[in-house]
C-alpha angles and dihedrals in degrees: 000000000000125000136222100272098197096101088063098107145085126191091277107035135027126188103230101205105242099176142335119215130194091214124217114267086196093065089030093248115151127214118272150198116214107197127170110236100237137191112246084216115056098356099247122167101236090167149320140260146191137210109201099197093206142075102280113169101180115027089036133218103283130027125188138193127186121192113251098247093057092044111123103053104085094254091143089052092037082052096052099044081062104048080053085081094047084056088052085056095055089039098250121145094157111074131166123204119189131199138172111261100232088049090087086175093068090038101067089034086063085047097048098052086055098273115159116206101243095178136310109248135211097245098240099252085245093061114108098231080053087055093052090052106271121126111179138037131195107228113212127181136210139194130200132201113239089246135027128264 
């Protein structure tokens, strides 16, 4: 079910594996890779990411977060480009990434890794990120081609 995940760098960036998770089908929770976002270089943790390997409308495929002070250099985009080839692995070429719309970060990182804004969706008031206080997602789809390059 989970792939070798050591492929996952570039000269500049390497996904350092955290956790795996089975999820839970009964609470439609796919199962998931956690990695650090990591510089090739020293090593040093700029952020963190997810790949859910599932079919997750509102909360995406992949999620992303940078720490403030290494914002501005494109990790979250570098990250995801990565995780593409995961999806490879688990045979998805069709990925959604969500973001909040006033978060325009996120916004142009889903833009920049070839999303296309499919809509922006009132969040139903029993999902979980309703319940923490957010009400709408970007939905932004991407598609991948079957190989790299």
């Amino acid at each position: 079910m989970f792939f070798n995940t050591e492929d996952l760098y570039s000269d500049e960036i390497f996904l350092d594996l955290v956790k795996t998770d089975s999820g839970d089908p009964e609470r439609d929770i796919v199962p998931y890779y956690i990695f650090d976002i990591c510089l090739t270089e020293s090593g040093t943790s700029v952020g963190c990411c997810d790949f859910r390997a599932g079919y997750v409308f509102y909360g995406g495929n992949i999620g992303y977060r940078v720490y403030e002070p290494y914002r501005g250099s494109h990790y979250a985009a570098k990250a995801c480009k990565l995780l593409f080839k995961l999806a490879r692995k688990h045979k998805m070429y069709d990925l959604i990434i969500t973001c909040n719309p006033d978060n325009y970060a996120s916004r142009k990182t889903c833009e920049y890794v070839g999303g296309v804004l499919e809509e922006i969706v009132d969040l139903p008031e029993d999902n979980e990120m309703y319940l923490e206080g957010e009400r709408q997602k970007c939905i932004y789809r991407i598609s991948l081609p079957k190989t790299e390059g």
